[in-house]
CSV table of C-alpha atoms and ligand atoms in Angstrom, one decimal:
chain,number,residue,atom,x,y,z
O,1,UNK,CA,-3.3,-34.5,-24.8
O,2,UNK,CA,-3.8,-37.5,-27.1
O,3,UNK,CA,-0.7,-39.6,-27.6
O,4,UNK,CA,-0.4,-40.3,-31.4
O,5,UNK,CA,1.7,-42.8,-33.3
O,6,UNK,CA,2.2,-42.3,-37.0
O,7,UNK,CA,3.1,-45.3,-39.2
O,8,UNK,CA,4.9,-44.7,-42.5
O,9,UNK,CA,6.6,-46.4,-45.3
O,10,UNK,CA,7.8,-43.6,-47.6
O,11,UNK,CA,8.5,-39.9,-48.0
O,12,UNK,CA,6.2,-38.9,-45.1
O,13,UNK,CA,4.6,-35.7,-46.5
O,14,UNK,CA,1.4,-36.7,-44.7
O,15,UNK,CA,3.4,-37.2,-41.5
O,16,UNK,CA,5.0,-33.8,-42.0
O,17,UNK,CA,1.5,-32.1,-42.2
O,18,UNK,CA,0.6,-33.7,-38.8
O,19,UNK,CA,4.0,-32.7,-37.3
O,20,UNK,CA,3.4,-29.1,-38.4
O,21,UNK,CA,-0.2,-29.0,-37.2
O,22,UNK,CA,0.9,-30.3,-33.8
O,23,UNK,CA,3.7,-27.7,-33.6
O,24,UNK,CA,1.3,-24.9,-34.5
O,25,UNK,CA,-1.2,-26.2,-31.9
O,26,UNK,CA,-3.9,-26.9,-34.5
O,27,UNK,CA,-3.9,-30.5,-33.3
O,28,UNK,CA,-4.4,-31.0,-29.5
O,29,UNK,CA,-2.1,-34.1,-29.5
O,30,UNK,CA,1.4,-35.3,-29.2
O,31,UNK,CA,3.2,-37.5,-31.7
O,32,UNK,CA,5.1,-39.9,-29.3
O,33,UNK,CA,6.3,-42.4,-32.0
O,34,UNK,CA,6.9,-42.6,-35.7
O,35,UNK,CA,7.5,-46.1,-36.9
O,36,UNK,CA,8.3,-47.3,-40.4
O,37,UNK,CA,8.4,-50.8,-41.8
O,38,UNK,CA,11.1,-49.5,-44.3
O,39,UNK,CA,14.5,-48.6,-42.9
O,40,UNK,CA,15.1,-45.9,-45.5
O,41,UNK,CA,11.8,-44.1,-45.3
O,42,UNK,CA,12.5,-40.4,-45.5
O,43,UNK,CA,9.6,-39.9,-43.1
O,44,UNK,CA,12.0,-41.2,-40.3
O,45,UNK,CA,14.3,-38.3,-41.0
O,46,UNK,CA,11.4,-35.9,-40.8
O,47,UNK,CA,10.5,-37.3,-37.4
O,48,UNK,CA,14.1,-37.1,-36.1
O,49,UNK,CA,14.3,-33.5,-37.4
O,50,UNK,CA,11.2,-32.7,-35.3
O,51,UNK,CA,12.7,-34.4,-32.2
O,52,UNK,CA,10.2,-37.3,-32.4
O,53,UNK,CA,11.1,-40.9,-31.6
O,54,UNK,CA,11.6,-42.5,-35.1
O,55,UNK,CA,12.0,-46.2,-35.3
O,56,UNK,CA,12.4,-48.8,-38.0
O,57,UNK,CA,10.2,-51.7,-36.9
O,58,UNK,CA,9.7,-54.8,-39.0
O,59,UNK,CA,8.0,-57.1,-36.6
O,60,UNK,CA,4.4,-56.4,-35.5
O,61,UNK,CA,4.8,-57.8,-32.1
O,62,UNK,CA,7.6,-55.3,-31.5
O,63,UNK,CA,5.4,-52.6,-32.9
O,64,UNK,CA,2.5,-53.5,-30.5
O,65,UNK,CA,5.0,-53.5,-27.6
O,66,UNK,CA,6.3,-50.1,-28.5
O,67,UNK,CA,2.8,-48.7,-28.9
O,68,UNK,CA,1.8,-49.9,-25.5
O,69,UNK,CA,5.1,-48.6,-23.9
O,70,UNK,CA,4.4,-45.2,-25.3
O,71,UNK,CA,0.7,-45.4,-24.2
O,72,UNK,CA,-0.4,-44.6,-27.7
O,73,UNK,CA,-4.1,-43.8,-28.0
O,74,UNK,CA,-4.4,-43.0,-31.8
O,75,UNK,CA,-2.5,-44.6,-34.6
O,76,UNK,CA,-2.4,-42.8,-37.9
O,77,UNK,CA,-1.4,-44.8,-41.1
O,78,UNK,CA,0.2,-42.2,-43.4
O,79,UNK,CA,1.3,-44.1,-46.5
O,80,UNK,CA,1.9,-47.2,-44.4
O,81,UNK,CA,2.3,-50.1,-46.8
O,82,UNK,CA,2.4,-53.1,-44.5
O,83,UNK,CA,-0.7,-55.1,-43.6
O,84,UNK,CA,-2.2,-54.3,-40.2
O,85,UNK,CA,-3.2,-57.5,-38.4
O,86,UNK,CA,-6.5,-58.3,-37.0
O,87,UNK,CA,-4.8,-58.4,-33.6
O,88,UNK,CA,-3.7,-54.8,-33.9
O,89,UNK,CA,-7.0,-53.7,-35.3
O,90,UNK,CA,-8.9,-55.3,-32.4
O,91,UNK,CA,-6.5,-53.8,-29.8
O,92,UNK,CA,-7.1,-50.3,-31.3
O,93,UNK,CA,-10.8,-50.6,-32.5
O,94,UNK,CA,-11.8,-47.3,-34.2
O,95,UNK,CA,-8.4,-45.8,-33.1
O,96,UNK,CA,-6.4,-46.5,-36.2
O,97,UNK,CA,-6.9,-43.9,-39.0
O,98,UNK,CA,-5.8,-44.4,-42.6
O,99,UNK,CA,-5.7,-41.9,-45.5
O,100,UNK,CA,-6.5,-43.4,-48.9
O,101,UNK,CA,-6.0,-41.3,-52.1
O,102,UNK,CA,-9.4,-41.9,-53.7
O,103,UNK,CA,-13.1,-41.5,-52.9
O,104,UNK,CA,-13.8,-44.8,-51.2
O,105,UNK,CA,-15.5,-47.1,-52.3
O,106,UNK,CA,-13.9,-46.2,-55.7
O,107,UNK,CA,-10.4,-47.5,-56.5
O,108,UNK,CA,-9.7,-49.1,-53.1
O,109,UNK,CA,-9.1,-52.6,-51.6
O,110,UNK,CA,-6.2,-55.0,-52.1
O,111,UNK,CA,-3.7,-53.8,-54.6
O,112,UNK,CA,-5.0,-50.2,-54.7
O,113,UNK,CA,-2.1,-48.3,-53.1
O,114,UNK,CA,0.2,-45.4,-54.1
O,115,UNK,CA,0.3,-44.7,-57.9
O,116,UNK,CA,-1.9,-47.8,-58.7
O,117,UNK,CA,-4.9,-46.0,-57.3
O,118,UNK,CA,-4.4,-43.1,-59.8
O,119,UNK,CA,-3.6,-45.4,-62.7
O,120,UNK,CA,-7.0,-46.9,-62.3
O,121,UNK,CA,-8.7,-43.6,-61.9
O,122,UNK,CA,-6.9,-42.2,-65.0
O,123,UNK,CA,-7.8,-45.3,-67.1
O,124,UNK,CA,-11.4,-45.2,-66.0
O,125,UNK,CA,-11.5,-41.5,-67.0
O,126,UNK,CA,-13.2,-40.2,-63.8
O,127,UNK,CA,-13.6,-36.4,-63.8
O,128,UNK,CA,-13.3,-36.1,-60.0
O,129,UNK,CA,-11.3,-38.0,-57.5
O,130,UNK,CA,-10.0,-37.1,-54.0
O,131,UNK,CA,-9.1,-38.7,-50.7
O,132,UNK,CA,-10.7,-40.5,-47.8
O,133,UNK,CA,-9.8,-40.7,-44.2
O,134,UNK,CA,-11.3,-43.7,-42.5
O,135,UNK,CA,-10.9,-45.9,-39.4
O,136,UNK,CA,-9.2,-49.2,-40.2
O,137,UNK,CA,-11.2,-52.4,-40.0
O,138,UNK,CA,-10.4,-55.9,-41.0
O,139,UNK,CA,-11.7,-55.2,-44.4
O,140,UNK,CA,-9.0,-53.4,-46.5
O,141,UNK,CA,-10.1,-49.8,-47.0
O,142,UNK,CA,-13.4,-50.8,-45.6
O,143,UNK,CA,-13.6,-49.1,-42.2
O,144,UNK,CA,-16.0,-46.3,-41.2
O,145,UNK,CA,-15.4,-43.2,-43.3
O,146,UNK,CA,-14.4,-40.1,-41.3
O,147,UNK,CA,-13.8,-37.4,-44.0
O,148,UNK,CA,-13.7,-37.2,-47.8
O,149,UNK,CA,-12.8,-34.4,-50.2
O,150,UNK,CA,-13.2,-34.4,-54.0
O,151,UNK,CA,-11.2,-32.4,-56.5
O,152,UNK,CA,-11.6,-31.9,-60.3
O,153,UNK,CA,-9.1,-34.0,-62.2
O,154,UNK,CA,-10.6,-33.8,-65.7
O,155,UNK,CA,-7.5,-31.9,-67.1
O,156,UNK,CA,-5.0,-34.3,-65.6
O,157,UNK,CA,-2.7,-35.8,-68.4
O,158,UNK,CA,-1.1,-38.6,-66.4
O,159,UNK,CA,-1.7,-40.7,-63.2
O,160,UNK,CA,1.2,-38.9,-61.6
O,161,UNK,CA,-0.5,-35.6,-62.1
O,162,UNK,CA,-3.6,-36.9,-60.3
O,163,UNK,CA,-1.4,-38.2,-57.5
O,164,UNK,CA,0.4,-35.0,-57.1
O,165,UNK,CA,-2.8,-32.9,-57.1
O,166,UNK,CA,-4.6,-35.1,-54.5
O,167,UNK,CA,-1.5,-35.5,-52.3
O,168,UNK,CA,-0.8,-31.8,-52.1
O,169,UNK,CA,-4.2,-30.2,-52.4
O,170,UNK,CA,-6.3,-32.7,-50.5
O,171,UNK,CA,-4.6,-35.3,-48.4
O,172,UNK,CA,-2.4,-33.2,-46.2
O,173,UNK,CA,-5.3,-30.9,-45.1
O,174,UNK,CA,-7.8,-33.8,-44.8
O,175,UNK,CA,-5.6,-35.9,-42.6
O,176,UNK,CA,-4.9,-33.0,-40.3
O,177,UNK,CA,-8.6,-32.2,-40.0
O,178,UNK,CA,-9.4,-35.8,-39.2
O,179,UNK,CA,-6.7,-36.1,-36.5
O,180,UNK,CA,-7.8,-32.7,-35.1
O,181,UNK,CA,-11.4,-33.9,-34.8
O,182,UNK,CA,-10.3,-37.1,-33.0
O,183,UNK,CA,-8.1,-35.2,-30.6
O,184,UNK,CA,-11.0,-32.8,-29.9
O,185,UNK,CA,-13.2,-35.7,-29.0
O,186,UNK,CA,-15.6,-35.0,-31.9
O,187,UNK,CA,-15.7,-38.4,-33.6
O,188,UNK,CA,-18.1,-41.1,-32.7
O,189,UNK,CA,-18.8,-44.4,-34.5
O,190,UNK,CA,-22.4,-45.8,-34.6
O,191,UNK,CA,-23.3,-48.8,-36.7
O,192,UNK,CA,-20.1,-48.5,-38.7
O,193,UNK,CA,-20.8,-44.9,-39.5
O,194,UNK,CA,-18.8,-41.9,-38.2
O,195,UNK,CA,-20.8,-39.1,-36.5
O,196,UNK,CA,-19.0,-35.8,-36.1
O,197,UNK,CA,-20.3,-34.2,-32.9
A,201,LIG,C1,0.8,-41.3,-50.9
A,201,LIG,O1,0.7,-42.0,-52.1
A,201,LIG,C2,-0.6,-41.0,-50.5
A,201,LIG,O2,-1.5,-40.9,-51.5
A,201,LIG,C3,-0.9,-42.3,-49.7
A,201,LIG,O3,0.3,-42.9,-49.3
A,201,LIG,C4,1.4,-42.1,-49.8
A,201,LIG,C5,1.9,-41.3,-48.7
A,201,LIG,O4,2.7,-40.4,-49.1
A,201,LIG,N1,-1.7,-42.0,-48.6
A,201,LIG,P1,3.7,-39.7,-48.0
A,201,LIG,O5,4.7,-40.8,-47.6
A,201,LIG,O6,2.8,-39.2,-46.9
A,201,LIG,O7,4.3,-38.5,-48.8
């Protein structure tokens, strides 16, 4: 059973999708820790409601200690808005997953987070966008891509509409699928590319 930690900063709807998938046994794993860099993140409430350890952790050294204490194998960044240090990335090489709300390499990198991603997509007038789940490397949003899914956004009238469509129609399912693949031992990384066995 893979021990999973989920790092959040906000409402935690992506976290909730993982909690639900673990509870209905779609994911062969156990969430042993939910940590947030923001004290008021609603995602911490979601974790508590599910009986999962939910902790506000500001300092990365404390976070690393807690991850090791809980013997975490896979870290999932689900709307985590703090920078992940090289130290943490090296400790968990190809064992930190992130979900980004665009089709990387479009609309990603420093400054592209939350609604800003969709503002750029809206302004550029792209007709499709979507989400990407990738392993975290020292290059922001630059790690090996695990899964991507595109959706039609040509009728969207605002960036918020794009965000809502991608979050609810793509992200939640895509992140669960990626975590499931990892827990089923089906992900391999060769030369920075992910092979799904
Ligand atoms: C959303 O903006 C999502 O696109 C991105 O980070 C945020 C997380 O939302 N991955 P939530 O906290 O999971 O609801």
